[in-house]
Short mmCIF file of C-alpha atoms and ligand atoms in Angstrom, two decimals:
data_model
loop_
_atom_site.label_atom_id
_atom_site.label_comp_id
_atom_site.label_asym_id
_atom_site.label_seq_id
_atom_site.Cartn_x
_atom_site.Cartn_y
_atom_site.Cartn_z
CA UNK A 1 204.18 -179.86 53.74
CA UNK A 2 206.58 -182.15 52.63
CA UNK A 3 205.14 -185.35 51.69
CA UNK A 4 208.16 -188.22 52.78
CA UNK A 5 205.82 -191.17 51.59
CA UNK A 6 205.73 -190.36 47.98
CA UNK A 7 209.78 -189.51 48.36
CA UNK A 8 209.60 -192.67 49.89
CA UNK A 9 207.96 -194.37 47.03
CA UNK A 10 210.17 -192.87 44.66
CA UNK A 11 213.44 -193.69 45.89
CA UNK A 12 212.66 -197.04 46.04
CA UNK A 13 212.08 -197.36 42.45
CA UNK A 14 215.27 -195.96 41.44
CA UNK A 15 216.82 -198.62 40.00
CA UNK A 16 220.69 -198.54 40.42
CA UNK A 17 223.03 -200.03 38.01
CA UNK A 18 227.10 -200.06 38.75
CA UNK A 19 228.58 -199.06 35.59
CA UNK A 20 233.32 -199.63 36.05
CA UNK A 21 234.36 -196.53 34.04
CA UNK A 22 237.54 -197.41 32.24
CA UNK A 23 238.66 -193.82 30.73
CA UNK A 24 241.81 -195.19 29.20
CA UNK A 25 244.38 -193.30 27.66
CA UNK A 26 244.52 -190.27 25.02
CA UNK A 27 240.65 -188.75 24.47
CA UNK A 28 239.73 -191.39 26.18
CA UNK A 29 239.22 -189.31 29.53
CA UNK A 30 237.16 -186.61 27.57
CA UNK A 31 234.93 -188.70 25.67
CA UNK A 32 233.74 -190.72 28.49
CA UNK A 33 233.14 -188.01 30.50
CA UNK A 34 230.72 -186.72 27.87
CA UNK A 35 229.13 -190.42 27.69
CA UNK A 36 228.73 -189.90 32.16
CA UNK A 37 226.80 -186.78 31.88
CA UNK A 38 224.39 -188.11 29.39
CA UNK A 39 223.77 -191.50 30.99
CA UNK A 40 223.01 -189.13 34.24
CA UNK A 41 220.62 -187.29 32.10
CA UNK A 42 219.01 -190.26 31.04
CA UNK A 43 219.00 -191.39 34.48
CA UNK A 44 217.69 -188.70 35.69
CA UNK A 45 214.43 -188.88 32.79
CA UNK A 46 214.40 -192.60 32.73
CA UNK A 47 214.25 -193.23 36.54
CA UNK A 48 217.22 -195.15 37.23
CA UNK A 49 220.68 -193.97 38.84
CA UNK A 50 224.19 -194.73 37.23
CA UNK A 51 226.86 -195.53 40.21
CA UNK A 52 230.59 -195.36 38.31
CA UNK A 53 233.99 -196.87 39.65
CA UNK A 54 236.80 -195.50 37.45
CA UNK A 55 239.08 -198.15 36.62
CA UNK A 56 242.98 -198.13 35.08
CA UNK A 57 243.66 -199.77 32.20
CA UNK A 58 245.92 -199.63 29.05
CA UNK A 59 248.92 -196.64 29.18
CA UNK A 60 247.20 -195.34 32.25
CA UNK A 61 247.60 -198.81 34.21
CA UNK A 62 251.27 -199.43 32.93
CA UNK A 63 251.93 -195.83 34.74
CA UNK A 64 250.19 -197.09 37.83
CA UNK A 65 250.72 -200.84 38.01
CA UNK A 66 253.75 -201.28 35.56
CA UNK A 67 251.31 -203.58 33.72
CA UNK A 68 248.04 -202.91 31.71
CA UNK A 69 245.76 -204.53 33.33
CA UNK A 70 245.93 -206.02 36.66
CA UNK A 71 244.01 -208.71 38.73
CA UNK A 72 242.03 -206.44 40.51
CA UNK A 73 240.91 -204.04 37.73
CA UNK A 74 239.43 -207.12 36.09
CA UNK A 75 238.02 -208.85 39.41
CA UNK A 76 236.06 -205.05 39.87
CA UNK A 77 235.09 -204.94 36.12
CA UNK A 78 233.64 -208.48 36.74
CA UNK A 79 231.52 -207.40 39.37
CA UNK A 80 229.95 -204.18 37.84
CA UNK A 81 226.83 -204.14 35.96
CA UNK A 82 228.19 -203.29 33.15
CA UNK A 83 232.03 -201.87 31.82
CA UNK A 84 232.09 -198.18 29.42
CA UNK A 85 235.44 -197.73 28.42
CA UNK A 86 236.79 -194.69 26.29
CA UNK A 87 240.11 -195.76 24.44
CA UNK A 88 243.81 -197.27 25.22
CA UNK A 89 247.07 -196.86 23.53
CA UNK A 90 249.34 -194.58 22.66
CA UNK A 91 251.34 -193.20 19.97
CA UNK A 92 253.08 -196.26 19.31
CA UNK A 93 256.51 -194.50 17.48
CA UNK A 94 256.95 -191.93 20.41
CA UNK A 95 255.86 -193.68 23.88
CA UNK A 96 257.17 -195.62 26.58
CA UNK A 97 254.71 -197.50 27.11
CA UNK A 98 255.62 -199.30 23.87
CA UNK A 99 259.14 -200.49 25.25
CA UNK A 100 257.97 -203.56 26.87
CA UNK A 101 256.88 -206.90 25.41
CA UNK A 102 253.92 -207.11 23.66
CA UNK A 103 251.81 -208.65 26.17
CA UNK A 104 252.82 -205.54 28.33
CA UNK A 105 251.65 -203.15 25.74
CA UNK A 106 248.35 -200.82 26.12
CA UNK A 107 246.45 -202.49 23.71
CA UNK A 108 247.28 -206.13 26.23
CA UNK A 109 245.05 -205.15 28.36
CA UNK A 110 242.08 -204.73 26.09
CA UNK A 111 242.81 -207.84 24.39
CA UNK A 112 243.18 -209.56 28.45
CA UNK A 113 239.67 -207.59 29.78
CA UNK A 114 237.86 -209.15 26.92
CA UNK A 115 239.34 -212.45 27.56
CA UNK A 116 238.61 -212.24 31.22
CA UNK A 117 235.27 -211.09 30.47
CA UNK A 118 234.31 -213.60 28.18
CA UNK A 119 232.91 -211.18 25.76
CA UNK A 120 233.42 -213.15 22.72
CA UNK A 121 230.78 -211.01 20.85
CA UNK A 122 231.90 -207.51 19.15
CA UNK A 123 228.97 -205.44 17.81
CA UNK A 124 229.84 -203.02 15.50
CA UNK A 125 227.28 -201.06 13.76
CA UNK A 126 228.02 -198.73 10.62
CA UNK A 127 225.77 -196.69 8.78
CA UNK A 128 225.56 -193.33 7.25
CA UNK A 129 223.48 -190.50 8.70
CA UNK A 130 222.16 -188.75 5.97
CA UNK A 131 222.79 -185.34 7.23
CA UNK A 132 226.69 -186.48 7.12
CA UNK A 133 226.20 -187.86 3.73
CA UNK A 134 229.57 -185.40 2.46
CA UNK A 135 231.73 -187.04 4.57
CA UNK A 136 231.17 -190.47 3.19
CA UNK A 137 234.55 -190.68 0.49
CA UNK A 138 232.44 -193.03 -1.78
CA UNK A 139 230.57 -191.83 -4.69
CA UNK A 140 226.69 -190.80 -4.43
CA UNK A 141 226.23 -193.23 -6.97
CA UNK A 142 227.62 -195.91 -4.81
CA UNK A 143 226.18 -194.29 -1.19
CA UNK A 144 222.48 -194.80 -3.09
CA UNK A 145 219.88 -194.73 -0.16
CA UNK A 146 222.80 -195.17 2.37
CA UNK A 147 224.03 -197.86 4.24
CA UNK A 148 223.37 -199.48 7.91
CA UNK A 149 224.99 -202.53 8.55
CA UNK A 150 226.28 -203.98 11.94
CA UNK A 151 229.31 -206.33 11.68
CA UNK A 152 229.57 -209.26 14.15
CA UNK A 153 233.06 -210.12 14.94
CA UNK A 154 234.05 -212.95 16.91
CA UNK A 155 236.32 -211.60 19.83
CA UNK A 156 238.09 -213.65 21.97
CA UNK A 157 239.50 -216.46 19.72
CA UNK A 158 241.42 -217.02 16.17
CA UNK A 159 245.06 -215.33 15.25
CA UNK A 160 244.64 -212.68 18.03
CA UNK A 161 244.68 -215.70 20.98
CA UNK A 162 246.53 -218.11 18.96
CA UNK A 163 249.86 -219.68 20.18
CA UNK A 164 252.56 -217.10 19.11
CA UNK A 165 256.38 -216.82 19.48
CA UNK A 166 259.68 -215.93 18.04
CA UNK A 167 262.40 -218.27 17.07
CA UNK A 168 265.43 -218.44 15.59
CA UNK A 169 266.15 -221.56 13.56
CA UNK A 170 269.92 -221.86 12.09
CA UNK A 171 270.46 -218.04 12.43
CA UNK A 172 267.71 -217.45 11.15
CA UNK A 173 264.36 -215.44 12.33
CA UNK A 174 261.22 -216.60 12.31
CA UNK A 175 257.51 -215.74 13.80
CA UNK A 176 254.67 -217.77 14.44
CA UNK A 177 250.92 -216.90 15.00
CA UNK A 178 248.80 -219.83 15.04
CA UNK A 179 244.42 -219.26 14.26
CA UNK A 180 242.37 -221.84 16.22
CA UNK A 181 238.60 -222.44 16.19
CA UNK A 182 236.53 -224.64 17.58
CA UNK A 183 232.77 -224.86 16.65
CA UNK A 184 231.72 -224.09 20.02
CA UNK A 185 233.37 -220.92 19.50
CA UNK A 186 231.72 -220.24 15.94
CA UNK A 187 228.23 -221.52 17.35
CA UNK A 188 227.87 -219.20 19.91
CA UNK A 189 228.64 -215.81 17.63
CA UNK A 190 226.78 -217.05 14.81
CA UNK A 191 223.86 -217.73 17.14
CA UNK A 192 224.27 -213.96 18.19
CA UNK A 193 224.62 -212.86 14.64
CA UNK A 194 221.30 -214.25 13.40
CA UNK A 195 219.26 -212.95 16.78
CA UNK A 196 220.80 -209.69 15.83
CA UNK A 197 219.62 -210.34 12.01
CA UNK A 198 215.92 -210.92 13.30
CA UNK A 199 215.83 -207.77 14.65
CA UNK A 200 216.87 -206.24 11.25
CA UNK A 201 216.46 -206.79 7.78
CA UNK A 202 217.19 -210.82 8.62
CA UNK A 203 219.96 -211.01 6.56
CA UNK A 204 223.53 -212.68 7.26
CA UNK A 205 226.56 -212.48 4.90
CA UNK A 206 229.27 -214.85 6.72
CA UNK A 207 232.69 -213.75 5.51
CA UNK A 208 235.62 -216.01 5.68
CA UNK A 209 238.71 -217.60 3.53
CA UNK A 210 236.77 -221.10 3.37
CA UNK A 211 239.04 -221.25 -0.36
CA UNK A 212 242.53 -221.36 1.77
CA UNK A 213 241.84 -221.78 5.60
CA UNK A 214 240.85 -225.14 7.33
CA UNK A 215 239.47 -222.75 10.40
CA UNK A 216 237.05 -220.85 7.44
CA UNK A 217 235.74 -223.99 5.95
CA UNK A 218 235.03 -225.11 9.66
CA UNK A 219 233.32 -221.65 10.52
CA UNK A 220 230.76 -222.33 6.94
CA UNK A 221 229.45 -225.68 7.90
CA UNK A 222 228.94 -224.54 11.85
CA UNK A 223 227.19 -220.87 10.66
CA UNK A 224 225.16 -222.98 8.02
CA UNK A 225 223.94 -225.54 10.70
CA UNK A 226 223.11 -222.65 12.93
CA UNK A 227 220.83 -220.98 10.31
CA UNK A 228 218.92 -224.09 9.87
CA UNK A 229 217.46 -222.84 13.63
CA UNK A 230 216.41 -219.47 11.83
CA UNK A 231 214.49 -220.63 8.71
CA UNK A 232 213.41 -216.58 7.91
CA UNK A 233 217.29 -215.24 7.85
CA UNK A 234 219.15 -215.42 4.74
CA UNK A 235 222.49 -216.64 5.01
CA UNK A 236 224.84 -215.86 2.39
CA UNK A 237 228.74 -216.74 2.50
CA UNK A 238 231.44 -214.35 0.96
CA UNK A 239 235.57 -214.45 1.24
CA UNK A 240 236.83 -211.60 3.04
CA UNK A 241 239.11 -210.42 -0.29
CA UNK A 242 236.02 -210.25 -1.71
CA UNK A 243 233.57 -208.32 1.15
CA UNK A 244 236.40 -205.71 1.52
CA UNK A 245 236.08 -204.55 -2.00
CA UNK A 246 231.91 -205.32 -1.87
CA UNK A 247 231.93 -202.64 1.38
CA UNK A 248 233.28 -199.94 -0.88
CA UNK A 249 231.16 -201.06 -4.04
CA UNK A 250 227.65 -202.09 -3.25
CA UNK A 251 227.56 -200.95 0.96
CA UNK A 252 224.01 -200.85 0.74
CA UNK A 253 223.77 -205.20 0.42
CA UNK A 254 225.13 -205.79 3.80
CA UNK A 255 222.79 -205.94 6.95
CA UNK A 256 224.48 -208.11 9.32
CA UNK A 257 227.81 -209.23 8.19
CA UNK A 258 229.29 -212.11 10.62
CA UNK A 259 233.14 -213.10 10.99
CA UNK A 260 235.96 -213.93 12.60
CA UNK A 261 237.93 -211.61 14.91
CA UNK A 262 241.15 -210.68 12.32
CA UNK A 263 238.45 -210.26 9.61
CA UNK A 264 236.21 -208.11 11.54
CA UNK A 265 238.99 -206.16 12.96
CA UNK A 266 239.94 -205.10 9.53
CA UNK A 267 236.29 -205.28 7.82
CA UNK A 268 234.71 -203.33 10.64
CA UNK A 269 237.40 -200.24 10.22
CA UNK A 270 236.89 -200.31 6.81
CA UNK A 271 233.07 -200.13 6.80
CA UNK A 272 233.25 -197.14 9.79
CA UNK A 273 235.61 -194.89 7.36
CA UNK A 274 232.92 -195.56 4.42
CA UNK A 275 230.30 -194.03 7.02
CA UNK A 276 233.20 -191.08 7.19
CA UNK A 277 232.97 -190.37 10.52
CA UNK A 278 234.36 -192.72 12.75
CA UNK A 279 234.04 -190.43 15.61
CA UNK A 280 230.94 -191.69 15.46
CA UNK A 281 230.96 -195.19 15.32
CA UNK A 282 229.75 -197.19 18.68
CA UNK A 283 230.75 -200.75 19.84
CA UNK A 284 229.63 -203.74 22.28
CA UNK A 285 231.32 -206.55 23.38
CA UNK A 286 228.79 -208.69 24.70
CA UNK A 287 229.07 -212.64 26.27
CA UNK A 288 226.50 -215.42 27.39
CA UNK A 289 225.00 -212.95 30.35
CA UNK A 290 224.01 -209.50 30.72
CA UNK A 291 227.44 -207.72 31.57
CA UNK A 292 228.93 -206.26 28.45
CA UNK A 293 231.59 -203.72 27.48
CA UNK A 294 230.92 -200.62 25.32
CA UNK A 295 233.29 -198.75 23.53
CA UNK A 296 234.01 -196.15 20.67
CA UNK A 297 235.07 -198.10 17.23
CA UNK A 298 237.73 -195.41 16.97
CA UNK A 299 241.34 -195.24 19.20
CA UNK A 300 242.76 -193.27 21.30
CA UNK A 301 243.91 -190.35 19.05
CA UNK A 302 246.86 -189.26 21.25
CA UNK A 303 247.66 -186.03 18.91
CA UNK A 304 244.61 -184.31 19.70
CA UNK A 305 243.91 -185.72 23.70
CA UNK A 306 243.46 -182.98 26.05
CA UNK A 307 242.55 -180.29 22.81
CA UNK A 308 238.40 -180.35 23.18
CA UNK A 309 238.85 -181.05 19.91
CA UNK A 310 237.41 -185.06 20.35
CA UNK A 311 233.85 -186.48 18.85
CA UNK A 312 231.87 -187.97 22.17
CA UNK A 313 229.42 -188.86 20.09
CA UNK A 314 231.03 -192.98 19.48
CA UNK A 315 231.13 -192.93 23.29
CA UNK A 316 228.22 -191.73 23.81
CA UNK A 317 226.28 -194.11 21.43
CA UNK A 318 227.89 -197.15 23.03
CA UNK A 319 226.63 -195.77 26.43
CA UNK A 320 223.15 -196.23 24.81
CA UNK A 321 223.98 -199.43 23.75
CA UNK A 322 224.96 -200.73 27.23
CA UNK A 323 221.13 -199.48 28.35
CA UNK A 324 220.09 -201.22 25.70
CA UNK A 325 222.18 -204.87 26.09
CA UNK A 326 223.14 -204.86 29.70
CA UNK A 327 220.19 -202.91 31.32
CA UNK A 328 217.05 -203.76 29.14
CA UNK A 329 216.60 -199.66 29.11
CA UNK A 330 215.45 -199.47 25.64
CA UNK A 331 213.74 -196.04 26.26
CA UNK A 332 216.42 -194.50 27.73
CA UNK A 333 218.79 -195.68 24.99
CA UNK A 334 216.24 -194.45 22.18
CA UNK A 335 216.57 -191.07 23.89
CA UNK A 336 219.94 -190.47 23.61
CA UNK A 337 220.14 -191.87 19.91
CA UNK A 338 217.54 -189.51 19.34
CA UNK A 339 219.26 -186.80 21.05
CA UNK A 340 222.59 -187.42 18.83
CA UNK A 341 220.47 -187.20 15.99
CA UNK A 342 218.48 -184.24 16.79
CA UNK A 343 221.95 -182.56 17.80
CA UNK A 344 223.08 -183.65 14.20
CA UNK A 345 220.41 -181.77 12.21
CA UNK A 346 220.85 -179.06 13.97
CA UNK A 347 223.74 -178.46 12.35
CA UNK A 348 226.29 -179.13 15.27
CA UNK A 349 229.44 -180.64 14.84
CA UNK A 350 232.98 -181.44 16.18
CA UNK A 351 235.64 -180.57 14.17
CA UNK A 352 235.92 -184.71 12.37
CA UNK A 353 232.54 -183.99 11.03
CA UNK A 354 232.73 -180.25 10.05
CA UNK A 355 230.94 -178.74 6.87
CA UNK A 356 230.15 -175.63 5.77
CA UNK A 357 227.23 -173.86 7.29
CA UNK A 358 227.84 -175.85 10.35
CA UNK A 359 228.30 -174.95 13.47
CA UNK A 360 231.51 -176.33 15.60
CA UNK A 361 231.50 -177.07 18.79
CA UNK A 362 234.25 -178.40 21.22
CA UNK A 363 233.87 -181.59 22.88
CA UNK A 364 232.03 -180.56 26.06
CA UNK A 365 229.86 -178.82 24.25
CA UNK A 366 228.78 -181.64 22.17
CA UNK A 367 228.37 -183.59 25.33
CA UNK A 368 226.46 -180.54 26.81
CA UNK A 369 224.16 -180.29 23.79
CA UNK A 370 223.35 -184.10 23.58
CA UNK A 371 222.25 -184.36 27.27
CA UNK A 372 220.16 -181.12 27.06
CA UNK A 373 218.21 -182.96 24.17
CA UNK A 374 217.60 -186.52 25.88
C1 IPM B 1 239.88 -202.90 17.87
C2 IPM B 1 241.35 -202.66 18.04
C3 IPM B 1 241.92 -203.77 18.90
C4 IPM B 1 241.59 -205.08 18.24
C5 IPM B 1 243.41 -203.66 19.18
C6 IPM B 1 243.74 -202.32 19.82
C7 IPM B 1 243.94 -204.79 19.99
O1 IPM B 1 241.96 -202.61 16.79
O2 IPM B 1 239.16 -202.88 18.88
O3 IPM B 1 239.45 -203.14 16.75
O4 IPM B 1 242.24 -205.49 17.29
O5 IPM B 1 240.63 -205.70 18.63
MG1 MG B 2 240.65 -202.58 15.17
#
């Protein structure tokens, strides 16, 4: 006999989260398809049930809408739990989509959704799995015991929201980007930098330009007020000339590194290609409440969309990191990390991450693989 109670019972503790799917353009389709089938695995162990709206953004948006994001994709992003989004852009020589003014562009729209989201946080962990230790360029020397590091990069202020135009004075050209900070702005990510540092090795390294920029010397005195509130994290101060050439000499001194959005945007590449495989590389842009937006580090990669050839693995990494931020699922998040790594010993790997004695597998399969193992 069927028992309906204890189906009853069950159902009722399903919790239900609304995740807006943004696949974006490129891979961006394929890898968050991967990232769906896992989170339903997870689900499915975990107890919980993942509702998805797709949404348009980026290229695919400009197709639709004629712009890249519009008032409704955002007002529907705003009211999901929580927002996984693959990649946007396109080959920027070759496409249409870059014909338009800049604020009309693919990569508008990511900028805007962040905006609108208020995520000024962006959480971007690197760090070297060892069983990928060949793919890291630098020199075992250097690499050591390896490297794990998360970069926290302010996001929604500075040169990329600055005033910015284009003038012509006396027949002449000229272009103007303006960076603005105010230390409510620096307060809040530094306050998320040293939580994030107490769950690690409680160590921050703020980078900035405090010896040229007015906004960097402002950013030092707010992050070292903050730290006074966190009396166990050491704070540490570098200039951003300097970290980029630290991140490629000593990697292994950095646990949480803290900075401004142009800095990060540039640091944070350059510490995911010393972990040499940014198809692996997850991302969270997170804000004062629980809704957050997860995304590969990586782009779009237009040349090889469509091929199976793509890493899910980013994508599905920052799918465990939105169970982990936005949904308080830590199990379910451990799971799938644990999967990817499992996965990873066994020897699988998409074609980024291909060694010898490997085995390669296409992008579904990877996906496959992954959820079989949470
Ligand atoms: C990133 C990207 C974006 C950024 C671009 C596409 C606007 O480079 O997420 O790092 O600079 O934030
Ligand atoms: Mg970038």
């Amino acid at each position: 006999m069927v028992d309906f109670r204890a189906h009853q019972d069950k159902t009722e503790d399903v919790m239900e989260f609304h995740v807006a799917v943004i696949p974006g353009d490129g891979i961006g389709p394929e890898i968050v398809a991967e990232a769906r089938k896992v989170l339903d695995k997870a689900g499915e162990k975990f107890g919980c049930q993942f509702t998805y709206r797709e949404l348009l953004m980026g290229g695919a948006s400009i197709d639709a809408y004629g712009v890249p994001l519009t008032e409704e994709t955002l007002a529907a992003a705003k009211a999901s739990d929580s927002v996984l989004l693959g990649a946007v852009g396109g080959d920027v020589g070759n496409s249409r989509w870059y014909d338009v003014a800049p604020n009309l562009r693919p990569e508008a729209g990511l900028l805007a959704i962040r905006k609108g989201l208020e995520l000024f946080a962006n959480i971007r962990p690197a760090y070297l799995y060892q069983e990928l230790n060949k793919a890291c360029p630098l020199k075992e020397e250097i690499i050591g015991d390896g490297f794990d590091m998360v970069i926290v990069r302010e996001l929604t202020g500075g040169l990329y929201f600055g005033k910015r135009y284009t003038e012509e004075v006396d027949g002449v050209k000229r272009a103007v980007d303006t960076l603005v900070y105010d230390e409510n702005e620096i307060r809040r990510i530094a306050v998320k930098a040293f939580d994030i540092a107490m769950k690690r090795k409680k160590n921050v390294i703020s980078v900035d330009k405090a010896n040229v920029l007015d906004s960097s010397r402002l950013w030092r005195s707010v992050v070292e007020e903050v730290a006074k509130g966190y009396p166990e994290v050491t704070l540490s101060h570098m200039l951003v000339d300097n970290c980029a050439m630290q991140l490629v000499m000593n990697p292994g001194q950095f646990d949480v590194i803290l900075t401004e959005n142009m800095f990060g945007d540039i640091l944070s590449d350059e510490a995911s290609m010393i972990t040499g495989s940014i198809g692996m590389l997850s991302s969270a842009s997170l804000g004062a409440g629980k809704l957050g937006l997860y995304e590969p580090s990586h782009g779009s990669a237009p040349d090889i969309a469509g091929k199976d050839l793509a890493n899910p693995i980013a994508t599905i990494l920052s799918a465990a990191m939105m169970l982990r931020y936005s949904f308080d699922l830590d199990d379910a998040a451990d799971a799938i990390e644990a999967a990817v790594r499992k996965v990873i010993s066994e020897g699988y790997r998409t074609v980024d991450i291909m060694s010898e004695g490997c085995t390669r597998v296409g992008t579904k399969e990877m996906g496959d693989l992954i959820a079989a193992r949470v």
